[in-house]
Amino acid sequence: VAKFARDLEELLEAGGIRFLGEVGLDRIFTPSTFSYQLKVFEATLDLASRYGVGLSVHAAGAWREVLDLLRKYGIRVAIFHWYTGPLDLLEDIVAEGYLIGVNPALKVQRKHEDVVRAAPLEALVTESDGPYVYRGLKLGPELIEYLLARVAQIKGVGVEEIAKAVRRNFAKALSRVGLTLYLP
């Protein structure tokens, strides 16, 4: 862990890095390494806090723990990647100004659909999470149009409104770490 922290700090010290990800904890897919994950994640959070970088966080099965650690380390900008955690935790995540990442798994994962339905539009960003195969579906950038349309359908608004909200949400997150989003 010490070498990892030194290497990461060297990269951050060199400048130019404003966002780290995907970092976090996983109790579902790799539970046997959880104590090690926790040490690495806390080292990452300490550095992210000191250098003011944003994070894309993986929190499978450890949603509350990750939120508590983000708070503990004063992380200002975080995106909860592929959020499928408890719906009652969404309010706490959003209250911290963190974002909820949704991806094309929405096509085959009911829990992800429930999250989209429950999360405020002001907290949603889209992600491709690909290439990755999940339940037979190849996730990737080519499904982003589908994703925007499906989120629009769930939210009962137009696709363009979803696209604008996602751009606005992501631009706001980037601005909080000193970056500007330029789009055509």
mmCIF file of C-alpha atoms in Angstrom:
data_model
loop_
_atom_site.group_PDB
_atom_site.id
_atom_site.type_symbol
_atom_site.label_atom_id
_atom_site.label_comp_id
_atom_site.label_asym_id
_atom_site.label_seq_id
_atom_site.Cartn_x
_atom_site.Cartn_y
_atom_site.Cartn_z
ATOM 1 C CA VAL A 1 0.000 0.000 0.000
ATOM 2 C CA ALA A 2 2.843 2.381 0.827
ATOM 3 C CA LYS A 3 4.403 1.942 -2.624
ATOM 4 C CA PHE A 4 1.020 2.443 -4.282
ATOM 5 C CA ALA A 5 0.493 5.655 -2.302
ATOM 6 C CA ARG A 6 3.974 6.942 -3.186
ATOM 7 C CA ASP A 7 3.441 6.174 -6.876
ATOM 8 C CA LEU A 8 0.025 7.822 -6.920
ATOM 9 C CA GLU A 9 1.306 10.881 -5.101
ATOM 10 C CA GLU A 10 4.133 11.186 -7.609
ATOM 11 C CA LEU A 11 1.585 11.220 -10.440
ATOM 12 C CA LEU A 12 -0.616 13.750 -8.669
ATOM 13 C CA GLU A 13 2.375 15.929 -7.821
ATOM 14 C CA ALA A 14 3.372 16.030 -11.498
ATOM 15 C CA GLY A 15 0.076 17.802 -12.168
ATOM 16 C CA GLY A 16 -2.627 17.463 -14.757
ATOM 17 C CA ILE A 17 -4.654 14.773 -13.004
ATOM 18 C CA ARG A 18 -8.006 16.132 -11.838
ATOM 19 C CA PHE A 19 -10.064 12.928 -11.682
ATOM 20 C CA LEU A 20 -9.257 9.377 -10.560
ATOM 21 C CA GLY A 21 -11.264 6.296 -11.243
ATOM 22 C CA GLU A 22 -12.527 3.788 -10.986
ATOM 23 C CA VAL A 23 -11.519 3.412 -7.329
ATOM 24 C CA GLY A 24 -13.355 2.011 -4.350
ATOM 25 C CA LEU A 25 -14.504 -1.052 -2.489
ATOM 26 C CA ASP A 26 -16.135 -4.286 -3.577
ATOM 27 C CA ARG A 27 -17.844 -6.712 -1.213
ATOM 28 C CA ILE A 28 -19.604 -8.611 -4.025
ATOM 29 C CA PHE A 29 -17.044 -9.662 -6.629
ATOM 30 C CA THR A 30 -13.832 -9.694 -4.540
ATOM 31 C CA PRO A 31 -14.845 -9.962 -0.871
ATOM 32 C CA SER A 32 -11.747 -11.926 0.155
ATOM 33 C CA THR A 33 -9.540 -8.889 -0.490
ATOM 34 C CA PHE A 34 -11.759 -6.370 1.287
ATOM 35 C CA SER A 35 -9.327 -5.438 4.069
ATOM 36 C CA TYR A 36 -6.605 -4.773 1.486
ATOM 37 C CA GLN A 37 -9.055 -2.843 -0.716
ATOM 38 C CA LEU A 38 -9.913 -0.677 2.280
ATOM 39 C CA LYS A 39 -6.265 0.233 2.896
ATOM 40 C CA VAL A 40 -5.684 1.098 -0.762
ATOM 41 C CA PHE A 41 -8.940 3.060 -0.965
ATOM 42 C CA GLU A 42 -8.158 5.070 2.165
ATOM 43 C CA ALA A 43 -4.695 5.880 0.805
ATOM 44 C CA THR A 44 -6.364 7.007 -2.427
ATOM 45 C CA LEU A 45 -8.924 9.105 -0.550
ATOM 46 C CA ASP A 46 -6.222 10.793 1.504
ATOM 47 C CA LEU A 47 -4.363 11.799 -1.648
ATOM 48 C CA ALA A 48 -7.536 12.759 -3.526
ATOM 49 C CA SER A 49 -8.487 15.020 -0.646
ATOM 50 C CA ARG A 50 -5.055 16.646 -0.424
ATOM 51 C CA TYR A 51 -4.810 17.215 -4.176
ATOM 52 C CA GLY A 52 -8.466 18.154 -4.703
ATOM 53 C CA VAL A 53 -9.232 15.574 -7.362
ATOM 54 C CA GLY A 54 -12.615 14.061 -8.142
ATOM 55 C CA LEU A 55 -13.349 10.352 -8.058
ATOM 56 C CA SER A 56 -15.339 7.776 -9.958
ATOM 57 C CA VAL A 57 -16.115 5.260 -7.227
ATOM 58 C CA HIS A 58 -16.900 1.565 -7.362
ATOM 59 C CA ALA A 59 -18.897 0.546 -4.300
ATOM 60 C CA ALA A 60 -20.471 -2.852 -5.041
ATOM 61 C CA GLY A 61 -21.965 -4.108 -1.798
ATOM 62 C CA ALA A 62 -20.188 -1.361 0.142
ATOM 63 C CA TRP A 63 -22.299 1.659 -0.748
ATOM 64 C CA ARG A 64 -22.693 3.077 2.772
ATOM 65 C CA GLU A 65 -19.047 2.425 3.655
ATOM 66 C CA VAL A 66 -17.857 4.241 0.546
ATOM 67 C CA LEU A 67 -20.145 7.206 1.228
ATOM 68 C CA ASP A 68 -18.961 7.402 4.839
ATOM 69 C CA LEU A 69 -15.325 7.323 3.732
ATOM 70 C CA LEU A 70 -15.873 10.008 1.091
ATOM 71 C CA ARG A 71 -17.343 12.194 3.831
ATOM 72 C CA LYS A 72 -14.553 11.346 6.287
ATOM 73 C CA TYR A 73 -11.898 12.445 3.798
ATOM 74 C CA GLY A 74 -13.817 15.509 2.626
ATOM 75 C CA ILE A 75 -14.051 14.434 -1.005
ATOM 76 C CA ARG A 76 -15.912 17.183 -2.858
ATOM 77 C CA VAL A 77 -16.563 15.473 -6.188
ATOM 78 C CA ALA A 78 -17.531 11.837 -6.682
ATOM 79 C CA ILE A 79 -19.503 9.818 -9.179
ATOM 80 C CA PHE A 80 -20.986 6.571 -7.884
ATOM 81 C CA HIS A 81 -20.244 4.318 -10.849
ATOM 82 C CA TRP A 82 -23.069 1.921 -11.881
ATOM 83 C CA TYR A 83 -25.054 2.664 -8.748
ATOM 84 C CA THR A 84 -27.318 -0.213 -7.729
ATOM 85 C CA GLY A 85 -27.210 0.398 -4.007
ATOM 86 C CA PRO A 86 -30.048 1.028 -1.598
ATOM 87 C CA LEU A 87 -32.596 3.546 -2.827
ATOM 88 C CA ASP A 88 -32.782 5.139 0.622
ATOM 89 C CA LEU A 89 -29.072 5.999 0.382
ATOM 90 C CA LEU A 90 -29.594 8.089 -2.766
ATOM 91 C CA GLU A 91 -30.774 11.080 -0.744
ATOM 92 C CA ASP A 92 -27.573 11.072 1.324
ATOM 93 C CA ILE A 93 -25.385 10.712 -1.763
ATOM 94 C CA VAL A 94 -27.157 13.555 -3.549
ATOM 95 C CA ALA A 95 -27.057 15.742 -0.403
ATOM 96 C CA GLU A 96 -23.256 15.563 -0.578
ATOM 97 C CA GLY A 97 -23.371 16.790 -4.177
ATOM 98 C CA TYR A 98 -22.201 13.449 -5.534
ATOM 99 C CA LEU A 99 -23.468 12.047 -8.818
ATOM 100 C CA ILE A 100 -25.073 8.740 -9.749
ATOM 101 C CA GLY A 101 -23.627 6.935 -12.775
ATOM 102 C CA VAL A 102 -26.008 4.924 -14.936
ATOM 103 C CA ASN A 103 -25.032 2.742 -17.859
ATOM 104 C CA PRO A 104 -26.584 0.536 -20.543
ATOM 105 C CA ALA A 105 -26.999 -2.320 -18.045
ATOM 106 C CA LEU A 106 -30.277 -0.501 -17.496
ATOM 107 C CA LYS A 107 -31.478 -2.657 -20.397
ATOM 108 C CA VAL A 108 -31.160 -5.883 -18.372
ATOM 109 C CA GLN A 109 -30.964 -4.863 -14.708
ATOM 110 C CA ARG A 110 -34.183 -3.966 -12.898
ATOM 111 C CA LYS A 111 -32.375 -2.559 -9.861
ATOM 112 C CA HIS A 112 -30.574 -0.051 -12.092
ATOM 113 C CA GLU A 113 -33.958 1.013 -13.492
ATOM 114 C CA ASP A 114 -35.255 1.557 -9.946
ATOM 115 C CA VAL A 115 -32.261 3.803 -9.257
ATOM 116 C CA VAL A 116 -32.939 5.894 -12.376
ATOM 117 C CA ARG A 117 -36.571 6.231 -11.354
ATOM 118 C CA ALA A 118 -35.665 7.323 -7.796
ATOM 119 C CA ALA A 119 -32.653 9.560 -8.418
ATOM 120 C CA PRO A 120 -33.191 13.231 -9.205
ATOM 121 C CA LEU A 121 -32.260 14.208 -12.751
ATOM 122 C CA GLU A 122 -29.793 16.746 -11.306
ATOM 123 C CA ALA A 123 -27.723 13.851 -9.932
ATOM 124 C CA LEU A 124 -27.534 11.572 -12.988
ATOM 125 C CA VAL A 125 -24.660 11.084 -15.398
ATOM 126 C CA THR A 126 -24.336 8.408 -18.057
ATOM 127 C CA GLU A 127 -21.428 6.059 -18.603
ATOM 128 C CA SER A 128 -20.717 3.346 -21.139
ATOM 129 C CA ASP A 129 -18.739 1.006 -18.858
ATOM 130 C CA GLY A 130 -17.464 -0.764 -21.861
ATOM 131 C CA PRO A 131 -16.400 -2.786 -23.453
ATOM 132 C CA TYR A 132 -17.837 -5.132 -20.856
ATOM 133 C CA VAL A 133 -20.310 -7.995 -21.183
ATOM 134 C CA TYR A 134 -23.017 -8.093 -18.520
ATOM 135 C CA ARG A 135 -25.815 -10.681 -18.619
ATOM 136 C CA GLY A 136 -25.108 -11.246 -22.298
ATOM 137 C CA LEU A 137 -25.261 -7.535 -23.164
ATOM 138 C CA LYS A 138 -22.093 -5.936 -24.531
ATOM 139 C CA LEU A 139 -21.890 -2.597 -22.767
ATOM 140 C CA GLY A 140 -20.118 0.178 -24.616
ATOM 141 C CA PRO A 141 -20.367 3.667 -26.094
ATOM 142 C CA GLU A 142 -22.566 2.423 -28.941
ATOM 143 C CA LEU A 143 -25.399 2.000 -26.401
ATOM 144 C CA ILE A 144 -25.347 5.567 -25.072
ATOM 145 C CA GLU A 145 -28.152 6.688 -27.403
ATOM 146 C CA TYR A 146 -30.267 3.783 -26.155
ATOM 147 C CA LEU A 147 -29.364 4.712 -22.575
ATOM 148 C CA LEU A 148 -30.414 8.345 -23.004
ATOM 149 C CA ALA A 149 -33.699 7.270 -24.605
ATOM 150 C CA ARG A 150 -34.421 4.757 -21.842
ATOM 151 C CA VAL A 151 -33.644 7.250 -19.070
ATOM 152 C CA ALA A 152 -35.915 9.759 -20.828
ATOM 153 C CA GLN A 153 -38.690 7.157 -20.986
ATOM 154 C CA ILE A 154 -38.330 6.316 -17.280
ATOM 155 C CA LYS A 155 -38.229 9.984 -16.284
ATOM 156 C CA GLY A 156 -41.074 10.936 -18.614
ATOM 157 C CA VAL A 157 -39.148 13.691 -20.387
ATOM 158 C CA GLY A 158 -37.515 14.166 -23.773
ATOM 159 C CA VAL A 159 -34.169 12.697 -24.760
ATOM 160 C CA GLU A 160 -32.707 16.162 -25.318
ATOM 161 C CA GLU A 161 -33.627 17.160 -21.759
ATOM 162 C CA ILE A 162 -31.784 14.098 -20.447
ATOM 163 C CA ALA A 163 -28.749 14.821 -22.634
ATOM 164 C CA LYS A 164 -28.645 18.449 -21.455
ATOM 165 C CA ALA A 165 -28.989 17.420 -17.818
ATOM 166 C CA VAL A 166 -26.173 14.878 -18.118
ATOM 167 C CA ARG A 167 -23.896 17.454 -19.764
ATOM 168 C CA ARG A 168 -24.794 20.053 -17.135
ATOM 169 C CA ASN A 169 -24.222 17.623 -14.252
ATOM 170 C CA PHE A 170 -20.884 16.430 -15.592
ATOM 171 C CA ALA A 171 -19.742 19.971 -16.422
ATOM 172 C CA LYS A 172 -20.553 21.052 -12.863
ATOM 173 C CA ALA A 173 -18.542 18.143 -11.432
ATOM 174 C CA LEU A 174 -15.597 18.960 -13.674
ATOM 175 C CA SER A 175 -15.728 22.647 -12.748
ATOM 176 C CA ARG A 176 -15.460 21.724 -9.076
ATOM 177 C CA VAL A 177 -12.048 20.179 -9.790
ATOM 178 C CA GLY A 178 -10.879 23.009 -12.032
ATOM 179 C CA LEU A 179 -11.803 21.604 -15.436
ATOM 180 C CA THR A 180 -14.071 22.850 -18.196
ATOM 181 C CA LEU A 181 -16.234 20.636 -20.382
ATOM 182 C CA TYR A 182 -16.100 21.664 -24.032
ATOM 183 C CA LEU A 183 -18.783 20.222 -26.275
ATOM 184 C CA PRO A 184 -19.658 20.914 -29.901
#
